[in-house]
Amino acid sequence: MARKLPRKDVVIVGLGWTGSIMAYELADAGLDLIAIERGPWRNTATDYPPGYAADELRYRIRHELFLSPSQTTFTFRHKMSEAALPIRSWGAFMPPNGVGGGGVHWNAETWRFLPSDFVLKTHLTERYGVNFLPEDMTIQDWGVTYDELEPHYDKFEYLCGTSGQAGNIKGTIMDGGNPFEGPRARAYPNPPQDQPFGHALFGKAARDLGYKPFPQPSGNMSRPYQNPLGVRLGPCTYCGFCEWFGCGNYSKASPQTTVLPALVRKPNFTARDNSEVTRINVDSSGKRATGVTFVDAAGDEWEQPADLVVLSAYTIFNVQLLLLSGIGKAYDPAANTGVIGRNFTHQTTSDVVSFFDPAKFVFNPFIASGAIGMCIDEFNGDNFDHGPHGFVGGGYMGHVQTNGRPIETTPVPPGTPLWGAAWKKAVKENYQSAIKPGTGVHGSMYSYRDVYVDLDPAYKDRFNRPLVRITMDFHDNEIKQNKFLTDKFAEIFQAMGAKQVHKEYRKAPYDITKYQTTHLCGGAIMGSDPTTSALNRFLQSWDVPNLFVLGASAFPQNAGYNPTGTVAALAYWTADAIRSKYLKNPGQLINA
Amino acid sequence: MQRRTFLTLAAWLVGTTSLTRATVIHNRVPWAPHPNSAPEMVRPGPWQFFTLDEARAMEAIVDRIIPPDPETPGGKIAGCAVFIDRQLKGPYGSNQGHYTLGPHTKGTQEQGPQSALTHAELYRNALAALDKHCKSTQAGKSFAELEAAAQDDVLRKLESGEVKFETVDAKGFFSALLKDVPEGFFADPIHGGNIDMVGWKMIGFPGIRYDYRDWVNRHNERYPHPPVSIAGRADWTPAKS
């Protein structure tokens, strides 16, 4: 029997980016709140000091900062007819763990989605006609527009001290920025980071080909910065240990370096770490959440009552908690009914590995940051006419080389033996003169009727709860998109003077062992129709109005960008709705 | 939830996390250093996982995967076998943190490895099978006793699947070698391989130098400084008298 804790105004499940942002905003509004986090508390100073944070084996290869599959994992299959098997060690994606969540070990690539991304179904149907879309594609409009989110994107960028070059300020196209981005109210708070040799070369080649390259918006500081909460960040040193690592230099935006120092000073905020929420409790009507149940590290079970529940775990764990708590109708792809688990998506990334003459090119690939790079956006979203190509979607592409760490980044030309003297010689010859971008083609993956998550009938986690089962494969649309984008990307490296360009297309079937990104999306999506979405446009559950579900689980489909900027903007958008609307009149904000 | 589940859980947590207590954070940041946060240094010394025979075979194998050449030592001198020895003795060897519950069913390649064997068991079984295979086909000689060309030939047959072992997946063992040996060559020397940073020197990786602000804008110029490990550099550390 769970012991009951004193009631709180709000309980927040998961203290990553969205949980921290929401906690700060609601604490600022005077609410008494508690955040419950499955993993440990993490400090910049004590957990990843620069003296040993740069350990490729420990963090990149052995995944120390991540959730371990022994805690919980997922099962995977391509099709409903296949048997799903557990992911025993991480491959295609890696769920975060601990205070700060993925915000600790992300690259800090900080994008806004395109205005058309938020009205995708409407936009594509109007431009190409409804018959242009594949029959089983289930894309939807978000229910929120770019213009509505703009102030919230801005707020996140200024929280983080994002380094970048604006491309569109209030409708005026700015030289050197991304001309395709939606209008922004003001410039980024910091100028772009300096560009190493390879990135500068990519920018020149792209310009020569007629594109408009721009530096990637980055949460790595180009100069010292103090954010609006009074928290200070230091300048990035280009050490090349961002992605998968914690930044010990206080120069990568994370919850620890931007919001938590201000949040922990709020007397009405409490956090519990090493405690896993196992379900959301609802009253007998099923229409009202009464709090959550969690298990602490000693194995003791507790009930935390609260008036408002904010679910802000990683994408797929949000969906799992909804399914295990019986909130919302589970999606059934055969009948095409239900909402929890539908429109699950990942990503369609690919790369181009390029080999240059070692006598003429020295790239020093270890001089890097998580989000350093030159990008083009000509082939993202609907920035180009898809009519002749027979697919929809796209992605940004760029030379975003985040590291030269030698276990991961020792490319050799195709055809080289995998071991022995020839391999060793090729590694030595090419290390300084090869380019293997960390982000190459960062493509969208749209939603389909047969790509979804539900509860696995066979495999259980350590609490004896069913694992989440992923049913996912790439469809022809995504394969065509990736082929087109990868070919365009390769042309730029040819123009840079590469002697050999190797295209690594993303191919079907979907491979759970090959890392792409941790950008899983969907499963508890937002929308304007309760029969096809779990949440309304304020990320409020249609079924349980005192439950809000943050994160990329709300994306109806994935766009061709990294999600964190949009995830955070939505968190601010929801916080604003709670503060300005819900608290005055607690209940369903939208009457469907 | 049943009490038995809780007991299992508690045991699991004690075994796998450095912080076994859940803490309540209120009005303060818990500044106490993470107790297990500093890295553990691998110390030289006797084999911890491999038997002497296994170690001999492994030293021969790592020297064929990464052979010595006039400029750079091979896998053996670089400490790749020591690296793997310490890894197999540690959490990697016991598949700590992996999902290990059954049933263990072989699926498609894209569904990922499903073997019930730990990495330690894979090496133990495969090295025994390799020994048996070499002795029966190479006039009683073990792998380590073969000429380099014959060793390469055996390894190539493991790679191609031409040689199969009865007790364990030979090709899977070779895949593990292709992952683990280069890790030993390029990981920070604190893990027992990459001795004297030979792997980093070979390619020009400066290790964990941390601050390149003075070099980011010097395009197409080779970074000039030698590598630094988490343990520093020998020439920076005064010898004890």
Short mmCIF file of N, CA, C and O in Angstrom, two decimals, chain A residues 41 43 46-47 51-52 54-55 57-58 61-62 68-71 73 76 83 85-86 88 194-197 237-239 249 264 267 269-274 297 299 360-362 364 366 419-421 424 428 431-432 459-460 462 510 512-513, chain B residues 6 9 12-13 20-27 29-30 34 37-39 65 67 69 71-73 87 92 97-99 101-105 107 110-112 114 155 159 174 183 191 202-206 208 210-212 217 219-223:
data_model
loop_
_atom_site.label_atom_id
_atom_site.label_comp_id
_atom_site.label_asym_id
_atom_site.label_seq_id
_atom_site.Cartn_x
_atom_site.Cartn_y
_atom_site.Cartn_z
N TRP A 41 19.93 13.51 -9.48
CA TRP A 41 20.26 14.92 -9.62
C TRP A 41 21.62 15.02 -10.30
O TRP A 41 22.50 14.20 -10.05
N ASN A 43 24.79 17.85 -11.42
CA ASN A 43 25.36 19.19 -11.36
C ASN A 43 26.46 19.34 -12.39
O ASN A 43 27.26 18.43 -12.57
N THR A 46 29.98 19.05 -10.44
CA THR A 46 30.43 17.82 -9.81
C THR A 46 30.26 16.58 -10.68
O THR A 46 30.92 15.58 -10.46
N ASP A 47 29.39 16.65 -11.66
CA ASP A 47 29.12 15.44 -12.43
C ASP A 47 29.90 15.32 -13.73
O ASP A 47 30.11 14.22 -14.21
N GLY A 51 37.94 18.14 -16.49
CA GLY A 51 39.09 17.25 -16.34
C GLY A 51 38.82 15.82 -16.75
O GLY A 51 39.72 15.11 -17.16
N TYR A 52 37.58 15.37 -16.64
CA TYR A 52 37.31 14.01 -17.10
C TYR A 52 35.98 13.81 -17.84
O TYR A 52 35.60 12.69 -18.14
N ALA A 54 35.50 14.52 -20.83
CA ALA A 54 35.79 14.17 -22.22
C ALA A 54 36.29 12.73 -22.32
O ALA A 54 37.41 12.47 -22.71
N ASP A 55 35.44 11.80 -21.95
CA ASP A 55 35.80 10.38 -21.97
C ASP A 55 34.88 9.67 -22.96
O ASP A 55 33.74 9.33 -22.63
N LEU A 57 34.86 6.72 -24.32
CA LEU A 57 34.42 5.35 -24.02
C LEU A 57 33.28 5.37 -23.01
O LEU A 57 32.24 4.74 -23.19
N ARG A 58 33.48 6.12 -21.95
CA ARG A 58 32.53 6.12 -20.85
C ARG A 58 31.16 6.68 -21.27
O ARG A 58 30.12 6.10 -20.99
N ILE A 61 30.34 5.63 -25.83
CA ILE A 61 30.24 4.21 -26.18
C ILE A 61 29.45 3.43 -25.13
O ILE A 61 28.64 2.58 -25.47
N ARG A 62 29.67 3.72 -23.86
CA ARG A 62 28.98 2.98 -22.80
C ARG A 62 27.73 3.69 -22.28
O ARG A 62 27.08 3.22 -21.34
N SER A 68 19.32 3.12 -18.62
CA SER A 68 19.83 1.82 -19.05
C SER A 68 18.64 0.92 -19.40
O SER A 68 17.59 0.96 -18.75
N PRO A 69 18.80 0.12 -20.46
CA PRO A 69 17.69 -0.76 -20.86
C PRO A 69 17.25 -1.72 -19.75
O PRO A 69 16.13 -2.20 -19.77
N SER A 70 18.13 -1.98 -18.76
CA SER A 70 17.69 -2.85 -17.66
C SER A 70 16.63 -2.15 -16.80
O SER A 70 15.84 -2.81 -16.14
N GLN A 71 16.62 -0.81 -16.83
CA GLN A 71 15.56 -0.09 -16.11
C GLN A 71 14.25 -0.23 -16.86
O GLN A 71 13.25 -0.63 -16.31
N THR A 73 13.00 -0.77 -21.32
CA THR A 73 13.34 -0.66 -22.74
C THR A 73 12.06 -0.78 -23.56
O THR A 73 10.96 -0.59 -23.02
N PHE A 76 10.47 -3.99 -30.46
CA PHE A 76 10.43 -3.41 -31.80
C PHE A 76 10.08 -4.47 -32.85
O PHE A 76 10.55 -5.60 -32.78
N ALA A 83 6.79 -10.64 -34.95
CA ALA A 83 6.92 -10.69 -33.48
C ALA A 83 7.87 -9.58 -33.04
O ALA A 83 8.94 -9.42 -33.62
N LEU A 85 10.60 -7.85 -30.63
CA LEU A 85 11.66 -8.31 -29.73
C LEU A 85 12.25 -7.11 -28.99
O LEU A 85 12.25 -5.99 -29.50
N PRO A 86 12.75 -7.35 -27.77
CA PRO A 86 13.24 -6.22 -26.98
C PRO A 86 14.53 -5.60 -27.51
O PRO A 86 15.37 -6.31 -28.07
N ARG A 88 17.81 -4.64 -26.48
CA ARG A 88 18.58 -5.07 -25.29
C ARG A 88 19.68 -4.07 -24.93
O ARG A 88 20.07 -3.95 -23.78
N ASP A 194 32.18 30.70 -34.20
CA ASP A 194 33.19 30.70 -35.27
C ASP A 194 33.12 29.38 -36.03
O ASP A 194 32.77 28.35 -35.47
N GLN A 195 33.46 29.43 -37.31
CA GLN A 195 33.36 28.24 -38.15
C GLN A 195 34.75 27.70 -38.46
O GLN A 195 35.58 28.40 -39.02
N PRO A 196 35.02 26.43 -38.10
CA PRO A 196 36.27 25.81 -38.50
C PRO A 196 36.37 25.69 -40.03
O PRO A 196 35.41 25.96 -40.76
N PHE A 197 37.52 25.22 -40.50
CA PHE A 197 37.84 25.20 -41.93
C PHE A 197 36.78 24.47 -42.78
O PHE A 197 36.26 25.05 -43.75
N THR A 237 34.46 26.47 -25.84
CA THR A 237 35.88 26.34 -26.17
C THR A 237 36.12 25.40 -27.34
O THR A 237 37.25 25.04 -27.62
N TYR A 238 35.04 24.93 -28.00
CA TYR A 238 35.15 24.07 -29.18
C TYR A 238 35.87 22.76 -28.86
O TYR A 238 36.67 22.27 -29.64
N CYS A 239 35.58 22.18 -27.69
CA CYS A 239 36.32 20.99 -27.26
C CYS A 239 35.88 19.73 -27.99
O CYS A 239 36.59 18.73 -27.97
N ASN A 249 31.83 23.14 -18.79
CA ASN A 249 32.32 24.51 -18.94
C ASN A 249 31.19 25.54 -18.82
O ASN A 249 31.42 26.72 -19.04
N VAL A 264 15.59 26.37 -8.26
CA VAL A 264 15.77 25.78 -6.92
C VAL A 264 15.70 26.85 -5.82
O VAL A 264 15.54 26.51 -4.65
N PRO A 267 10.97 28.99 -3.10
CA PRO A 267 10.62 28.20 -1.91
C PRO A 267 9.44 27.25 -2.16
O PRO A 267 9.26 26.29 -1.42
N PHE A 269 9.10 25.32 -4.70
CA PHE A 269 9.51 24.24 -5.60
C PHE A 269 10.24 23.16 -4.81
O PHE A 269 11.13 23.45 -4.02
N THR A 270 9.87 21.93 -5.06
CA THR A 270 10.57 20.77 -4.49
C THR A 270 10.81 19.76 -5.60
O THR A 270 9.98 19.62 -6.50
N ALA A 271 11.95 19.09 -5.54
CA ALA A 271 12.20 18.00 -6.50
C ALA A 271 12.52 16.73 -5.74
O ALA A 271 13.10 16.78 -4.65
N ARG A 272 12.13 15.61 -6.28
CA ARG A 272 12.54 14.30 -5.75
C ARG A 272 13.25 13.58 -6.87
O ARG A 272 12.68 13.42 -7.95
N ASP A 273 14.46 13.14 -6.63
CA ASP A 273 15.17 12.40 -7.69
C ASP A 273 15.16 10.91 -7.38
O ASP A 273 14.63 10.48 -6.34
N ASN A 274 15.70 10.12 -8.29
CA ASN A 274 15.75 8.66 -8.15
C ASN A 274 14.40 8.05 -7.79
O ASN A 274 14.31 7.10 -7.02
N ALA A 297 13.97 4.93 -4.70
CA ALA A 297 15.10 4.05 -4.97
C ALA A 297 15.18 2.88 -4.00
O ALA A 297 15.80 1.87 -4.27
N GLY A 299 12.64 1.21 -3.24
CA GLY A 299 11.55 0.32 -3.61
C GLY A 299 10.25 0.63 -2.88
O GLY A 299 9.29 -0.12 -2.99
N LYS A 360 46.54 18.41 -49.15
CA LYS A 360 46.01 19.76 -49.33
C LYS A 360 45.00 20.20 -48.27
O LYS A 360 44.71 21.39 -48.15
N PHE A 361 44.43 19.24 -47.57
CA PHE A 361 43.35 19.59 -46.63
C PHE A 361 43.65 19.06 -45.24
O PHE A 361 43.91 17.87 -45.05
N VAL A 362 43.63 19.95 -44.25
CA VAL A 362 43.73 19.55 -42.84
C VAL A 362 42.53 20.16 -42.11
O VAL A 362 42.44 21.38 -41.98
N ASN A 364 41.36 19.36 -38.89
CA ASN A 364 41.34 19.34 -37.41
C ASN A 364 39.92 19.02 -36.89
O ASN A 364 39.30 19.85 -36.22
N PHE A 366 38.59 17.59 -34.57
CA PHE A 366 38.30 17.62 -33.13
C PHE A 366 37.95 19.02 -32.65
O PHE A 366 37.51 19.20 -31.53
N TRP A 419 39.90 -4.33 -41.01
CA TRP A 419 40.94 -4.52 -40.00
C TRP A 419 42.26 -4.79 -40.71
O TRP A 419 42.31 -4.93 -41.92
N GLY A 420 43.33 -4.85 -39.93
CA GLY A 420 44.63 -5.18 -40.51
C GLY A 420 45.39 -3.94 -40.97
O GLY A 420 44.97 -2.80 -40.75
N ALA A 421 46.53 -4.19 -41.62
CA ALA A 421 47.44 -3.10 -42.00
C ALA A 421 46.77 -2.09 -42.93
O ALA A 421 46.99 -0.88 -42.78
N LYS A 424 44.47 0.15 -40.90
CA LYS A 424 45.22 1.06 -40.04
C LYS A 424 45.81 2.21 -40.86
O LYS A 424 45.74 3.39 -40.47
N LYS A 428 44.91 6.32 -40.60
CA LYS A 428 45.95 7.32 -40.41
C LYS A 428 45.91 8.38 -41.51
O LYS A 428 46.01 9.58 -41.25
N TYR A 431 42.24 10.62 -41.35
CA TYR A 431 41.62 11.23 -40.17
C TYR A 431 41.51 12.75 -40.30
O TYR A 431 40.47 13.34 -40.00
N GLN A 432 42.57 13.39 -40.75
CA GLN A 432 42.59 14.85 -40.79
C GLN A 432 41.93 15.42 -42.05
O GLN A 432 41.66 16.61 -42.12
N TYR A 459 6.81 -8.93 -23.17
CA TYR A 459 7.98 -8.51 -22.39
C TYR A 459 7.60 -7.47 -21.34
O TYR A 459 6.78 -6.59 -21.59
N LYS A 460 8.26 -7.58 -20.17
CA LYS A 460 7.95 -6.70 -19.04
C LYS A 460 9.19 -5.96 -18.57
O LYS A 460 10.31 -6.38 -18.81
N ARG A 462 11.21 -3.99 -15.08
CA ARG A 462 11.57 -4.49 -13.76
C ARG A 462 10.45 -4.33 -12.74
O ARG A 462 10.49 -4.91 -11.67
N TYR A 510 13.55 -0.24 -41.59
CA TYR A 510 14.04 0.52 -40.43
C TYR A 510 14.92 -0.39 -39.57
O TYR A 510 14.55 -1.53 -39.28
N ILE A 512 16.74 -0.86 -36.01
CA ILE A 512 16.75 -0.37 -34.62
C ILE A 512 18.17 -0.33 -34.05
O ILE A 512 18.39 0.26 -33.00
N THR A 513 19.15 -0.92 -34.74
CA THR A 513 20.52 -0.95 -34.21
C THR A 513 21.36 0.23 -34.68
O THR A 513 22.44 0.45 -34.16
N PHE B 6 9.47 -5.50 -4.93
CA PHE B 6 10.22 -4.42 -4.32
C PHE B 6 11.61 -4.87 -3.87
O PHE B 6 12.58 -4.17 -4.04
N LEU B 9 13.77 -5.16 -6.82
CA LEU B 9 14.09 -3.82 -7.30
C LEU B 9 15.18 -3.19 -6.45
O LEU B 9 16.13 -2.62 -6.96
N TRP B 12 18.44 -4.60 -7.22
CA TRP B 12 18.89 -4.12 -8.52
C TRP B 12 19.48 -2.72 -8.40
O TRP B 12 20.53 -2.43 -8.96
N LEU B 13 18.82 -1.88 -7.65
CA LEU B 13 19.29 -0.50 -7.55
C LEU B 13 20.61 -0.41 -6.81
O LEU B 13 21.50 0.33 -7.19
N THR B 20 21.96 5.46 -4.23
CA THR B 20 20.91 4.49 -3.93
C THR B 20 19.76 5.12 -3.16
O THR B 20 18.75 4.50 -2.95
N ARG B 21 19.94 6.36 -2.74
CA ARG B 21 18.85 7.01 -2.03
C ARG B 21 18.12 7.94 -2.98
O ARG B 21 18.73 8.58 -3.82
N ALA B 22 16.83 8.03 -2.81
CA ALA B 22 16.11 9.10 -3.48
C ALA B 22 16.24 10.32 -2.58
O ALA B 22 16.12 10.21 -1.36
N THR B 23 16.51 11.48 -3.16
CA THR B 23 16.67 12.65 -2.31
C THR B 23 15.58 13.67 -2.61
O THR B 23 15.03 13.71 -3.71
N VAL B 24 15.29 14.47 -1.61
CA VAL B 24 14.33 15.56 -1.77
C VAL B 24 15.14 16.85 -1.84
O VAL B 24 15.96 17.12 -0.97
N ILE B 25 14.93 17.60 -2.91
CA ILE B 25 15.69 18.83 -3.11
C ILE B 25 14.73 19.99 -2.91
O ILE B 25 13.73 20.13 -3.63
N HIS B 26 15.01 20.80 -1.91
CA HIS B 26 14.12 21.92 -1.61
C HIS B 26 14.95 23.09 -1.09
O HIS B 26 15.69 22.93 -0.13
N ASN B 27 14.83 24.23 -1.77
CA ASN B 27 15.52 25.44 -1.33
C ASN B 27 17.05 25.32 -1.32
O ASN B 27 17.72 26.04 -0.60
N VAL B 29 20.63 23.38 -3.65
CA VAL B 29 21.13 22.44 -4.63
C VAL B 29 21.95 21.40 -3.87
O VAL B 29 22.74 21.76 -3.02
N PRO B 30 21.75 20.13 -4.13
CA PRO B 30 22.57 19.13 -3.43
C PRO B 30 23.98 19.12 -3.99
O PRO B 30 24.27 18.46 -4.98
N HIS B 34 28.99 13.78 -6.74
CA HIS B 34 28.49 12.48 -7.13
C HIS B 34 29.54 11.45 -6.68
O HIS B 34 30.68 11.52 -7.10
N SER B 37 31.55 9.60 -9.40
CA SER B 37 31.66 10.31 -10.65
C SER B 37 33.06 10.28 -11.25
O SER B 37 33.22 10.26 -12.46
N ALA B 38 34.10 10.31 -10.42
CA ALA B 38 35.46 10.31 -10.97
C ALA B 38 35.73 8.98 -11.67
O ALA B 38 35.24 7.94 -11.26
N PRO B 39 36.50 9.03 -12.74
CA PRO B 39 36.74 7.78 -13.48
C PRO B 39 37.65 6.84 -12.70
O PRO B 39 38.47 7.27 -11.90
N ILE B 65 44.55 -7.58 -35.81
CA ILE B 65 43.49 -6.59 -36.12
C ILE B 65 44.14 -5.22 -36.34
O ILE B 65 43.82 -4.50 -37.28
N PRO B 67 47.92 -4.30 -36.76
CA PRO B 67 49.32 -4.76 -36.77
C PRO B 67 50.30 -3.62 -36.53
O PRO B 67 50.00 -2.46 -36.82
N ASP B 69 53.49 -1.25 -37.27
CA ASP B 69 54.19 -0.79 -38.48
C ASP B 69 55.36 0.06 -38.00
O ASP B 69 55.49 0.31 -36.79
N GLU B 71 56.01 3.14 -37.82
CA GLU B 71 55.75 4.38 -37.06
C GLU B 71 54.95 4.12 -35.78
O GLU B 71 55.10 4.86 -34.81
N THR B 72 54.06 3.14 -35.80
CA THR B 72 53.09 3.00 -34.71
C THR B 72 53.03 1.55 -34.24
O THR B 72 52.94 0.65 -35.07
N PRO B 73 53.05 1.33 -32.94
CA PRO B 73 52.93 -0.03 -32.43
C PRO B 73 51.60 -0.66 -32.82
O PRO B 73 50.65 0.05 -33.20
N GLN B 87 37.72 -4.59 -19.45
CA GLN B 87 36.32 -4.37 -19.82
C GLN B 87 35.48 -5.62 -19.52
O GLN B 87 34.37 -5.53 -19.01
N TYR B 92 30.87 -4.08 -18.54
CA TYR B 92 30.66 -4.43 -19.94
C TYR B 92 30.61 -5.95 -20.11
O TYR B 92 29.77 -6.48 -20.82
N GLY B 97 23.31 -3.33 -17.16
CA GLY B 97 22.53 -2.25 -17.75
C GLY B 97 21.75 -2.67 -18.98
O GLY B 97 20.82 -1.98 -19.40
N HIS B 98 22.11 -3.81 -19.58
CA HIS B 98 21.34 -4.27 -20.74
C HIS B 98 20.04 -4.92 -20.28
O HIS B 98 19.91 -5.34 -19.14
N TYR B 99 19.11 -5.01 -21.18
CA TYR B 99 17.88 -5.74 -20.90
C TYR B 99 18.16 -7.22 -21.14
O TYR B 99 18.51 -7.62 -22.25
N LEU B 101 16.15 -9.94 -19.79
CA LEU B 101 15.06 -10.87 -19.53
C LEU B 101 14.66 -11.62 -20.80
O LEU B 101 14.81 -11.12 -21.91
N GLY B 102 14.17 -12.83 -20.64
CA GLY B 102 13.75 -13.65 -21.76
C GLY B 102 12.32 -13.38 -22.14
O GLY B 102 11.68 -12.53 -21.53
N PRO B 103 11.79 -14.07 -23.12
CA PRO B 103 12.50 -15.11 -23.87
C PRO B 103 13.52 -14.52 -24.87
O PRO B 103 13.34 -13.41 -25.35
N HIS B 104 14.56 -15.30 -25.13
CA HIS B 104 15.58 -14.90 -26.09
C HIS B 104 15.29 -15.58 -27.43
O HIS B 104 15.56 -16.75 -27.60
N THR B 105 14.72 -14.81 -28.32
CA THR B 105 14.31 -15.35 -29.62
C THR B 105 15.11 -14.64 -30.70
O THR B 105 15.28 -13.43 -30.63
N GLY B 107 15.57 -12.81 -33.95
CA GLY B 107 14.67 -12.09 -34.85
C GLY B 107 15.39 -11.68 -36.12
O GLY B 107 16.35 -12.33 -36.53
N GLU B 110 17.59 -6.39 -38.21
CA GLU B 110 17.25 -5.01 -37.84
C GLU B 110 16.63 -4.93 -36.45
O GLU B 110 16.42 -3.84 -35.92
N GLN B 111 16.27 -6.06 -35.87
CA GLN B 111 15.73 -6.04 -34.51
C GLN B 111 16.83 -6.10 -33.46
O GLN B 111 16.56 -5.97 -32.27
N GLY B 112 18.07 -6.30 -33.90
CA GLY B 112 19.20 -6.22 -32.98
C GLY B 112 19.53 -7.53 -32.31
O GLY B 112 18.75 -8.48 -32.34
N GLN B 114 19.98 -10.58 -29.84
CA GLN B 114 19.07 -11.12 -28.84
C GLN B 114 19.73 -12.22 -28.01
O GLN B 114 19.06 -12.91 -27.25
N LEU B 155 41.47 -15.60 -39.10
CA LEU B 155 40.57 -14.47 -38.80
C LEU B 155 39.66 -14.15 -39.98
O LEU B 155 38.48 -13.85 -39.81
N GLU B 159 35.60 -14.03 -40.11
CA GLU B 159 34.89 -12.85 -40.63
C GLU B 159 33.87 -13.24 -41.69
O GLU B 159 32.74 -12.75 -41.70
N PHE B 174 33.77 -12.33 -34.03
CA PHE B 174 34.64 -11.46 -34.83
C PHE B 174 34.11 -10.03 -34.87
O PHE B 174 34.88 -9.07 -34.79
N GLU B 183 38.42 0.19 -29.97
CA GLU B 183 38.12 0.96 -28.75
C GLU B 183 39.35 0.99 -27.84
O GLU B 183 39.69 2.02 -27.26
N HIS B 191 41.75 3.73 -19.51
CA HIS B 191 41.02 2.45 -19.59
C HIS B 191 41.94 1.27 -19.91
O HIS B 191 41.45 0.16 -20.10
N MET B 202 49.03 8.62 -33.68
CA MET B 202 49.03 8.14 -35.06
C MET B 202 48.19 9.02 -35.98
O MET B 202 48.54 9.30 -37.11
N ILE B 203 47.05 9.48 -35.46
CA ILE B 203 46.14 10.24 -36.32
C ILE B 203 46.21 11.74 -36.08
O ILE B 203 45.68 12.53 -36.85
N GLY B 204 46.83 12.16 -34.98
CA GLY B 204 46.87 13.59 -34.68
C GLY B 204 45.68 14.08 -33.87
O GLY B 204 45.30 15.24 -33.97
N PHE B 205 45.12 13.21 -33.04
CA PHE B 205 44.03 13.62 -32.14
C PHE B 205 44.65 14.13 -30.84
O PHE B 205 45.42 13.42 -30.21
N PRO B 206 44.32 15.37 -30.42
CA PRO B 206 44.99 15.94 -29.24
C PRO B 206 44.41 15.51 -27.91
O PRO B 206 44.78 16.09 -26.88
N ILE B 208 42.13 15.33 -24.74
CA ILE B 208 41.12 16.17 -24.09
C ILE B 208 41.68 17.56 -23.83
O ILE B 208 41.57 18.10 -22.75
N TYR B 210 40.61 20.36 -24.69
CA TYR B 210 39.51 21.13 -24.10
C TYR B 210 39.29 22.54 -24.66
O TYR B 210 38.15 22.95 -24.84
N ASP B 211 40.34 23.28 -24.97
CA ASP B 211 40.11 24.67 -25.39
C ASP B 211 40.85 24.95 -26.71
O ASP B 211 42.07 25.00 -26.73
N TYR B 212 40.07 25.12 -27.78
CA TYR B 212 40.65 25.39 -29.10
C TYR B 212 40.28 26.78 -29.61
O TYR B 212 40.26 27.01 -30.82
N ASN B 217 39.88 29.48 -35.82
CA ASN B 217 39.93 30.31 -37.03
C ASN B 217 41.21 30.15 -37.84
O ASN B 217 41.43 30.88 -38.80
N HIS B 219 42.49 28.25 -40.33
CA HIS B 219 41.99 27.25 -41.28
C HIS B 219 43.12 26.56 -42.04
O HIS B 219 44.05 27.21 -42.50
N ASN B 220 42.96 25.24 -42.17
CA ASN B 220 43.89 24.41 -42.95
C ASN B 220 45.31 24.42 -42.37
O ASN B 220 46.27 24.21 -43.09
N GLU B 221 45.42 24.69 -41.07
CA GLU B 221 46.71 24.58 -40.39
C GLU B 221 46.63 23.41 -39.42
O GLU B 221 45.71 23.33 -38.62
N ARG B 222 47.61 22.55 -39.47
CA ARG B 222 47.60 21.38 -38.59
C ARG B 222 47.79 21.81 -37.13
O ARG B 222 48.70 22.56 -36.82
N TYR B 223 46.92 21.33 -36.26
CA TYR B 223 47.05 21.64 -34.84
C TYR B 223 48.35 21.03 -34.32
O TYR B 223 48.60 19.84 -34.49
#
